[in-house]
Tab-separated table of C-alpha atoms and ligand atoms in Angstrom:
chain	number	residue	atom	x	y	z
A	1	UNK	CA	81.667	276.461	26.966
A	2	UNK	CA	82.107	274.204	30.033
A	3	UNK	CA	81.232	270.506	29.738
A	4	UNK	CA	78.959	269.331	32.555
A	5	UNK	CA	80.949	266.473	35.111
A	6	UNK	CA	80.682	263.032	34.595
A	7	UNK	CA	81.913	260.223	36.638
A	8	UNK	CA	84.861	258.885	36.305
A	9	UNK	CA	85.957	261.391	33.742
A	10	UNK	CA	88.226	264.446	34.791
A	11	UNK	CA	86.466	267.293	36.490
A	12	UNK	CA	89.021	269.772	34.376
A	13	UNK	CA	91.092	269.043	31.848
A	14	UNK	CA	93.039	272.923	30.779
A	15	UNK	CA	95.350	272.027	34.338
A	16	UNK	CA	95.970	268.380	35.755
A	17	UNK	CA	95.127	268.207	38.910
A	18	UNK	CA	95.375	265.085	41.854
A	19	UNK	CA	94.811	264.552	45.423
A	20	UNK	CA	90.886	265.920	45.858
A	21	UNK	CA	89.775	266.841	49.047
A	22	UNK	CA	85.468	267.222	48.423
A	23	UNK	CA	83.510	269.128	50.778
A	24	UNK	CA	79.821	270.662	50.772
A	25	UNK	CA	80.080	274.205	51.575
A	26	UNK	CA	77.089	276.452	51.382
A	27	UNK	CA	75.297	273.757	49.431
A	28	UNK	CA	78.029	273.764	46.708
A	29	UNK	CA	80.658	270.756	45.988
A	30	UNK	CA	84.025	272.298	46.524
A	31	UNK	CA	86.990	270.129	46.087
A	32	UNK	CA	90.476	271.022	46.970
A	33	UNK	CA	93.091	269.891	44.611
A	34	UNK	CA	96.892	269.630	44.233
A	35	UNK	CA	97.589	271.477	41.091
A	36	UNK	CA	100.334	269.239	38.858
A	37	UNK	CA	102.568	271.391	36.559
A	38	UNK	CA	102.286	270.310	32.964
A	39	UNK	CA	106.472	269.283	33.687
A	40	UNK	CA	108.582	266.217	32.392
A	41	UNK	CA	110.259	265.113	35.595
A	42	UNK	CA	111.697	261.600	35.910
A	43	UNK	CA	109.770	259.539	38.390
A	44	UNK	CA	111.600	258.631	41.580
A	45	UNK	CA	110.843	256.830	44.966
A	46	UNK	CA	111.039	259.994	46.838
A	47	UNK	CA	108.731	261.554	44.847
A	48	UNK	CA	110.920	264.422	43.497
A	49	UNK	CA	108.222	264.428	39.943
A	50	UNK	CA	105.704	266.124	42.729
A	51	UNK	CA	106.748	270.177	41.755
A	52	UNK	CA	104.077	271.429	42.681
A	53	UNK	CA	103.905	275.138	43.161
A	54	UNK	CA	100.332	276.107	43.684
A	55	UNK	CA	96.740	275.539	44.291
A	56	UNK	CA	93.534	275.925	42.644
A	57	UNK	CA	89.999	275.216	43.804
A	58	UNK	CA	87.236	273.337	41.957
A	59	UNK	CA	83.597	273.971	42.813
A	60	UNK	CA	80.456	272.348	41.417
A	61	UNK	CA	77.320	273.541	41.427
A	62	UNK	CA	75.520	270.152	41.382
A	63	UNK	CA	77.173	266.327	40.626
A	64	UNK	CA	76.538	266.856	36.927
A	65	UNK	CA	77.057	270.661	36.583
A	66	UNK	CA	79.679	272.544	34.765
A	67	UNK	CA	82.916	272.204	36.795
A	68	UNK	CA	84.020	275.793	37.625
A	69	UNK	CA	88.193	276.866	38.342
A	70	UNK	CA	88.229	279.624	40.866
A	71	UNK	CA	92.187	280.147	39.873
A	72	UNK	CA	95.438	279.847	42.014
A	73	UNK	CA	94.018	280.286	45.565
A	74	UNK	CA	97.749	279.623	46.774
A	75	UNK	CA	101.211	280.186	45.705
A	76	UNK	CA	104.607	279.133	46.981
A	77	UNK	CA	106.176	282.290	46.600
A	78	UNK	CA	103.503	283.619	49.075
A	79	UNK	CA	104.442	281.562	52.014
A	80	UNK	CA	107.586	282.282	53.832
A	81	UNK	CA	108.610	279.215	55.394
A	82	UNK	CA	107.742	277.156	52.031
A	83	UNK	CA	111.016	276.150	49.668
A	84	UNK	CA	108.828	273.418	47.326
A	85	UNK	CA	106.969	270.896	46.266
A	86	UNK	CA	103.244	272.149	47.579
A	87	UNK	CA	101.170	268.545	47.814
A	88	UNK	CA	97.759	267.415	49.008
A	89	UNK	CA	95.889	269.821	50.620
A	90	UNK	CA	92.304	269.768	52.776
A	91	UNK	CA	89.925	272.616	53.767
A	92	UNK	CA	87.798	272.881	56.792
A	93	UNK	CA	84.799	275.272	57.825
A	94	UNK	CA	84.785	276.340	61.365
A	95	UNK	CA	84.388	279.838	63.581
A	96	UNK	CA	82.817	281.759	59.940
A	97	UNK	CA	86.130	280.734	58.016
A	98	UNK	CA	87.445	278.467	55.629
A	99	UNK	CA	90.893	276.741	56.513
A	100	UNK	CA	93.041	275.682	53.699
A	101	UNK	CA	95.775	273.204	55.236
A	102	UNK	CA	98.625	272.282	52.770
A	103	UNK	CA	102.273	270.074	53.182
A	104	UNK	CA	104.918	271.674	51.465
A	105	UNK	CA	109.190	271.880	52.560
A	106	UNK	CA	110.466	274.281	54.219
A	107	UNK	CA	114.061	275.601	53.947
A	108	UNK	CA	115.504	272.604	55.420
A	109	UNK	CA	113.579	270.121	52.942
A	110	UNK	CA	111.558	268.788	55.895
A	111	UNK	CA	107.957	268.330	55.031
A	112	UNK	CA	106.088	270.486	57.203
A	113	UNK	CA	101.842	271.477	57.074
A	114	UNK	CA	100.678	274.639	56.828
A	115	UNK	CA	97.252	276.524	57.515
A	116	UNK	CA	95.830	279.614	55.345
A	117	UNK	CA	92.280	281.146	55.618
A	118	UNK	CA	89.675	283.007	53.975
A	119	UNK	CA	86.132	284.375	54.126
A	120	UNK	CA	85.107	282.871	51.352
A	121	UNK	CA	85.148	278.557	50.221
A	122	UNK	CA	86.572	279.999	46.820
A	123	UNK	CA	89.794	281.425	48.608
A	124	UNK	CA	92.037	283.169	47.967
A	125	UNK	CA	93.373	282.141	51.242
A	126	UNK	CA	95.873	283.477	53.482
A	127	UNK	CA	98.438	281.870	54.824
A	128	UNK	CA	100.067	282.172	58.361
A	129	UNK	CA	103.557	283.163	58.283
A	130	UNK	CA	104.990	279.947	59.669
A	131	UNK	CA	103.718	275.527	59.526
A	132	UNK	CA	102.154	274.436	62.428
A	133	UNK	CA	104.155	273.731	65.093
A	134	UNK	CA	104.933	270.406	65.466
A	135	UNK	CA	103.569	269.122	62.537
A	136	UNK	CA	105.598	267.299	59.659
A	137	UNK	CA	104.932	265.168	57.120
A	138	UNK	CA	102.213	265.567	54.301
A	139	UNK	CA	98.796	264.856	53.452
A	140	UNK	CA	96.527	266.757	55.768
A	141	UNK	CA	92.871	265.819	55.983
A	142	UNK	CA	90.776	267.671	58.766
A	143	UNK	CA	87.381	265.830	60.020
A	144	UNK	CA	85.119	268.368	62.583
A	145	UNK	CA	83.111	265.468	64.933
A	146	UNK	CA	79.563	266.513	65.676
A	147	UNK	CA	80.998	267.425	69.020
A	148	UNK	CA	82.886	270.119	67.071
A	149	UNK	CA	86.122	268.807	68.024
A	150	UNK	CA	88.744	269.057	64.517
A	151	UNK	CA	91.090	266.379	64.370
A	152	UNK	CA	94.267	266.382	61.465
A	153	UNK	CA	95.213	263.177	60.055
A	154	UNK	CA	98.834	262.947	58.312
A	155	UNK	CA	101.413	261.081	57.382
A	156	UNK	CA	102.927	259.412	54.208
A	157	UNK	CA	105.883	257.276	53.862
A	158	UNK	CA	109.340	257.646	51.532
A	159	UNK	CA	109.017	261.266	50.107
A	160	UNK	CA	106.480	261.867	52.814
A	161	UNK	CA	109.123	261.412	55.402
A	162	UNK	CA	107.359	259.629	58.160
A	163	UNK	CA	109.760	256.759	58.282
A	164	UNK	CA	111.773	259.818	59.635
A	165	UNK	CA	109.895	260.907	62.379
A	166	UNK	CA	109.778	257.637	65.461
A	167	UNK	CA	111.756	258.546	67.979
A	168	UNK	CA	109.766	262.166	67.893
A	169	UNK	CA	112.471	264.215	66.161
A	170	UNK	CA	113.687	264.456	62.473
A	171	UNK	CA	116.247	261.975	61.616
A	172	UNK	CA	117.279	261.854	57.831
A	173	UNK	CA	118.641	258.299	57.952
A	174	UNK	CA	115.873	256.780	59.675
A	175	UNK	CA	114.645	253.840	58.003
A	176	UNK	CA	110.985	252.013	58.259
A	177	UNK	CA	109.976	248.836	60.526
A	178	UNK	CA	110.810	245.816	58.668
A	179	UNK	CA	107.908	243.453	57.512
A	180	UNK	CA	107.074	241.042	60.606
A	181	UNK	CA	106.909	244.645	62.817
A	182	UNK	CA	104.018	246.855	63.359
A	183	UNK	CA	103.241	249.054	60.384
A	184	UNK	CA	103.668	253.013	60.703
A	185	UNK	CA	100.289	254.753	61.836
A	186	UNK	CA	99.084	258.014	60.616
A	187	UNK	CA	99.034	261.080	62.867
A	188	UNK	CA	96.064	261.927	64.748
A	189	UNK	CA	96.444	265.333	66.361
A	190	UNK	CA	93.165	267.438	68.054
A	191	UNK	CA	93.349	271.079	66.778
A	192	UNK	CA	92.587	274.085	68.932
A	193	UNK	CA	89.476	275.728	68.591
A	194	UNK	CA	90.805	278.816	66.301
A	195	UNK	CA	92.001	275.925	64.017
A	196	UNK	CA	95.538	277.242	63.540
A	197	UNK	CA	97.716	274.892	65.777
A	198	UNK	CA	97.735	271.162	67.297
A	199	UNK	CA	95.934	271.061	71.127
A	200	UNK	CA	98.112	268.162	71.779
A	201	UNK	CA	101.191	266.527	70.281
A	202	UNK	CA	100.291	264.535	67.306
A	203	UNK	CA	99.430	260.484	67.938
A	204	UNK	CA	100.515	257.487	65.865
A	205	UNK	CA	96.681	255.590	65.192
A	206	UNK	CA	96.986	251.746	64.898
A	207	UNK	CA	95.600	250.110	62.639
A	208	UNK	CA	94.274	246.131	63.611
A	209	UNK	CA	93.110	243.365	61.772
A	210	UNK	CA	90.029	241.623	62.689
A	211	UNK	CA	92.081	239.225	65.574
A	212	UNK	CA	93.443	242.559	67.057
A	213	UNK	CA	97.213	242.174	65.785
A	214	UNK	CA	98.575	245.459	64.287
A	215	UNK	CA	98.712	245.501	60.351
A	216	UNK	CA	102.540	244.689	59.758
A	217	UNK	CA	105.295	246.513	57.422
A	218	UNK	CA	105.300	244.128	55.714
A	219	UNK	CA	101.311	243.705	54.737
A	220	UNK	CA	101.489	246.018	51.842
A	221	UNK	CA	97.859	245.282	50.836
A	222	UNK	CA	96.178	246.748	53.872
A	223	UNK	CA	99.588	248.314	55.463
A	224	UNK	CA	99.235	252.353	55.735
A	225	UNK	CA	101.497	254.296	53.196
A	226	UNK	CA	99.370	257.921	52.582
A	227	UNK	CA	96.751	259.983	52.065
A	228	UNK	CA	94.408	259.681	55.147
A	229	UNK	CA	90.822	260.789	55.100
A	230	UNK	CA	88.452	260.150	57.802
A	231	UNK	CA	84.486	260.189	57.660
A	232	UNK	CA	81.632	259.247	59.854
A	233	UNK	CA	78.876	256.995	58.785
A	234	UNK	CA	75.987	255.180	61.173
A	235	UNK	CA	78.249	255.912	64.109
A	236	UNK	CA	81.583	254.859	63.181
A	237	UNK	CA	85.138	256.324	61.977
A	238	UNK	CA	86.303	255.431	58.799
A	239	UNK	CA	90.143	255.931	58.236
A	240	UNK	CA	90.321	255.551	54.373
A	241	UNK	CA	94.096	255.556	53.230
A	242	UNK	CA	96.562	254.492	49.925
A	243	UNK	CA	98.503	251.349	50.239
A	244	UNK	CA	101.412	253.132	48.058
A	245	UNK	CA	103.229	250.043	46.731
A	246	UNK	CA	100.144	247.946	45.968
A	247	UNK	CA	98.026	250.945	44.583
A	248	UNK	CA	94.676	250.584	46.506
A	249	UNK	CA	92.694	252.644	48.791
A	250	UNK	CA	91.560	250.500	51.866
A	251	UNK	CA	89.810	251.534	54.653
A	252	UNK	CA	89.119	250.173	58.519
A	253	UNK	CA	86.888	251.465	61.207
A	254	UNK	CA	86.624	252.428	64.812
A	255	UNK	CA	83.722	253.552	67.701
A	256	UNK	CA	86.750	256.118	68.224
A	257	UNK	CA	87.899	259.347	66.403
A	258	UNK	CA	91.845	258.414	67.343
A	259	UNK	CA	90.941	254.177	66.378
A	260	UNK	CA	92.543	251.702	67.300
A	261	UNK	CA	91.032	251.168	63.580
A	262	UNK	CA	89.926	247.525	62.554
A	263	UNK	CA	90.780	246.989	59.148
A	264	UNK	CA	87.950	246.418	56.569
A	265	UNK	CA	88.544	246.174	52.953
A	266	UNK	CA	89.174	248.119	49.885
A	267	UNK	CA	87.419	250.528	48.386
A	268	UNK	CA	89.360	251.547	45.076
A	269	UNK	CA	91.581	249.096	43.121
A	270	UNK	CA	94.334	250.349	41.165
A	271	UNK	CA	94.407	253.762	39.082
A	272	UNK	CA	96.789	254.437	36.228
A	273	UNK	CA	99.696	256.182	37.387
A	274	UNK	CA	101.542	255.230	40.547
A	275	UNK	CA	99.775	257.162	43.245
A	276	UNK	CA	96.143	256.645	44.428
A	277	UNK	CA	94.329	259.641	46.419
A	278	UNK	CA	91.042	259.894	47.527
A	279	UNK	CA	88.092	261.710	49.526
A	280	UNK	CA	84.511	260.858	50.472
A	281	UNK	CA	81.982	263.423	50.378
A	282	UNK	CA	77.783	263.177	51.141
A	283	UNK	CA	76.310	265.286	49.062
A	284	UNK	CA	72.297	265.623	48.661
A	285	UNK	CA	71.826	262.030	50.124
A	286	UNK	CA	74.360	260.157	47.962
A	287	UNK	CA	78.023	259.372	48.944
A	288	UNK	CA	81.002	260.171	46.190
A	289	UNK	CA	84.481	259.173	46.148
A	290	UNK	CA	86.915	261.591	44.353
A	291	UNK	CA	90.056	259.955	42.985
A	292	UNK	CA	92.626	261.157	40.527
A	293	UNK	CA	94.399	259.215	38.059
A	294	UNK	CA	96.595	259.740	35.000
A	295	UNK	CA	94.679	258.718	32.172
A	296	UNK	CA	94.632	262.032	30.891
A	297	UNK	CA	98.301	262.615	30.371
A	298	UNK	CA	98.533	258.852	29.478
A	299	UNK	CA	99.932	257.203	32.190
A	300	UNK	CA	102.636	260.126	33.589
A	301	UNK	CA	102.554	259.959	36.953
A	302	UNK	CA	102.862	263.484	37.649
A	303	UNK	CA	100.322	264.410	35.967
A	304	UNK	CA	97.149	263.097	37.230
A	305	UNK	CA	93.484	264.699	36.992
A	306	UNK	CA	90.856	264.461	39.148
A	307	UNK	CA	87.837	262.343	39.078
A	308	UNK	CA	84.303	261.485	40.989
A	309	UNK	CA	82.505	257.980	40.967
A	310	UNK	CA	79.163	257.165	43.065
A	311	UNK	CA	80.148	255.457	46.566
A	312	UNK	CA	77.744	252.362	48.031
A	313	UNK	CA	77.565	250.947	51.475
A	314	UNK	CA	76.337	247.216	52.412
A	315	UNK	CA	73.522	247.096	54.571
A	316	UNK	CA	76.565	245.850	57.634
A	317	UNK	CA	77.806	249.148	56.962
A	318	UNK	CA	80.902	247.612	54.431
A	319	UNK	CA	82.159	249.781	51.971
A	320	UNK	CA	81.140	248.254	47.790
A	321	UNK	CA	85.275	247.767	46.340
A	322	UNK	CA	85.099	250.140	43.323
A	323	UNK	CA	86.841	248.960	40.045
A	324	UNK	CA	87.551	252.370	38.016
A	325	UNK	CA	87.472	251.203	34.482
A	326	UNK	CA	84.750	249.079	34.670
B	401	FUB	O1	100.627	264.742	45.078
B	401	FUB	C1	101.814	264.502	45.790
B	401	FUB	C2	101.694	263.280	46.637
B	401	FUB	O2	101.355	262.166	45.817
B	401	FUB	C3	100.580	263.334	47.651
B	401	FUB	O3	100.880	264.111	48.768
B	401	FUB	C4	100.411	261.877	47.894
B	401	FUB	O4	99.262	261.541	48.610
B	401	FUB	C5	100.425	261.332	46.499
B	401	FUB	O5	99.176	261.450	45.869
C-alpha cells in the first residue's frame, strides 16, 4: 500500500528522483521529476554522474495523499536528436495541452532543450523530432504571465555549458567571467503561442544587488549557477535559482518578467548531496517548495529523491530562509 506524503520526506522511494518541477493541473499536484538511475558513477565537475535516461511523473491527489507514479512518460531512445544524459525537466498547460520541456545532448554533446506534448498532465508525451531552435543549455522552467505570454528560463554553468555560449555561438573552450566581472544571467526567451519554439532569441537576465551593481562571478553566495524557476506573488517576479558551489537556493525580484532582478535572500540552505533544485507551487491557498536531496541513498549525489516543505512569505513580501533538517 502507498504511504501518504509528508514533508520533507521523499515523495517515492522504489526510483530516486531530483529536480521537481510542481504544478496544479486540474486540481491535482503534478510534479515533474528527473528520474536518477540507481548507477555508481564517480562524481565529477561536469556532471558526467547525471545518466539519466528517462522521465516519470508524480501526481498527488492532495499535500498529504498517497503519492502516485504514472511510469516513464519519456525515454531517450524515443527522441531522435537526444544522445544522453536527460536532466531537469518543466511542464506547462496552454492551447488544451500539456508541454513537457526537457535538456538532454544531442549527437554533438551540446546540451540542447527539447519540447514533447500530450493530452493528458499524466503524459505519455510526445516529443518533436528535433530541440528547439536556438536553445542550449539545461534546466528549463516555463512561467505563463496572466497576460498569457510563456516565457523559458535556462541556463546552468560547468556541465550545463553556459560558460560556453557568450559570444552567441558554441565554443568548447570558453571559460566563465572571472570574480570582480558580472556574473552569467539565465536565459529569458518569450515562446510562441503554439509553445513549440522561442518568439525571439533568448536574453541573458541580470541579476542586481540592492545598490544596482550586477551580482559578480565571483559572489558565489547569491551569484547564478542553475536551476531557474520563476513565480509571481503580490505583483512581482521571483527568479528563484541554485548557487551551485555554495549549495543554496536564493532568489531576487523584479516589476518585470525579463528583471533586471534585485537580489533578495535565500530561501533553502544546504541539502545533502551536491546539487540543490527547487520549484514553488500554490496549491489550495498555501505555497510549497519542492526540493530533492540525497538522504535517501545516503549522501550519493546522483541519487537524490524528491521532497516538499511548506513555503512562508513576510508581510514585505520576503521569502522565510528554510533550514531542511530542522
Ligand atoms: O539533475 C541533473 C542536473 O543536476 C540538473 O539539471 C541540475 O539542476 C542539477 O540538479
Amino acid at each position: 500500500m502507498k504511504r501518504n506524503a509528508k514533508p520533507n520526506q521523499p515523495l517515492v522511494e522504489h526510483i530516486y528522483t531530483a529536480d521537481p518541477s510542481a504544478h496544479v493541473f486540474e486540481g491535482k499536484l503534478f510534479i515533474y521529476p528527473s528520474h536518477d538511475l540507481d548507477k555508481d558513477v564517480p562524481s565529477n565537475d561536469n556532471g558526467d554522474q547525471y545518466v539519466m535516461e528517462d522521465y516519470h511523473v508524480l501526481s498527488m491527489d492532495d499535500i498529504d495523499s498517497p503519492v502516485t507514479d504514472h511510469g516513464q512518460v519519456l525515454h531517450m531512445k524515443d527522441v531522435p536528436w537526444v544522445s544522453q544524459q536527460m536532466w531537469a525537466p518543466d511542464a506547462a498547460y496552454k492551447n488544451n495541452t500539456y508541454y513537457f520541456y526537457f535538456p538532454a545532448r544531442d549527437k554533438d554533446g551540446i546540451f540542447r532543450i527539447g519540447v514533447a506534448t500530450s493530452p493528458n498532465p499524466a503524459g505519455p508525451f510526445k516529443p518533436e523530432p528535433n530541440y528547439i531552435e536556438g536553445s542550449f543549455s539545461i534546466d528549463p522552467a516555463v512561467f505563463i504571465d496572466d497576460d498569457g505570454k510563456a516565457y523559458m528560463y535556462f541556463g546552468g554553468l560547468w556541465g550545463g555549458q553556459l560558460e560556453k555560449w557568450q559570444t552567441g555561438t558554441f565554443d568548447p573552450d570558453a571559460q566563465g567571467p572571472s570574480g570582480d566581472e558580472p556574473a552569467l544571467g539565465p536565459r529569458v526567451a518569450e515562446l510562441t503561442n503554439d509553445m513549440l519554439s522561442f518568439k525571439e532569441p533568448p536574453q541573458e537576465i541580470q541579476i542586481v544587488d540592492e545598490n544596482g551593481n550586477p551580482i559578480t562571478a565571483g559572489d558565489e553566495d547569491r551569484r547564478y549557477f542553475e536551476g531557474p524557476w520563476l513565480h509571481k506573488y503580490n505583483g512581482y517576479y521571483y527568479l528563484s535559482y541554485s548557487t551551485g558551489t555554495t549549495h543554496y537556493i536564493v532568489y531576487a525580484i523584479s516589476k518585470n518578467p525579463k528583471g533586471p532582478f534585485v537580489y533578495k535572500g535565500r530561501i533553502l540552505e544546504p541539502v545533502i548531496g551536491w546539487t540543490t533544485h527547487h520549484s514553488i507551487v500554490e496549491f489550495k491557498g498555501k505555497w510549497y517548495l519542492f526540493y530533492h536531496d540525497s538522504s535517501l541513498s545516503g549522501g550519493i549525489d546522483n541519487k537524490r529523491s524528491v521532497k516538499f516543505t511548506e513555503l512562508k512569505y513576510n508581510p514585505d513580501g520576503t521569502i522565510q530562509t528554510i533550514k531542511p533538517y530542522g
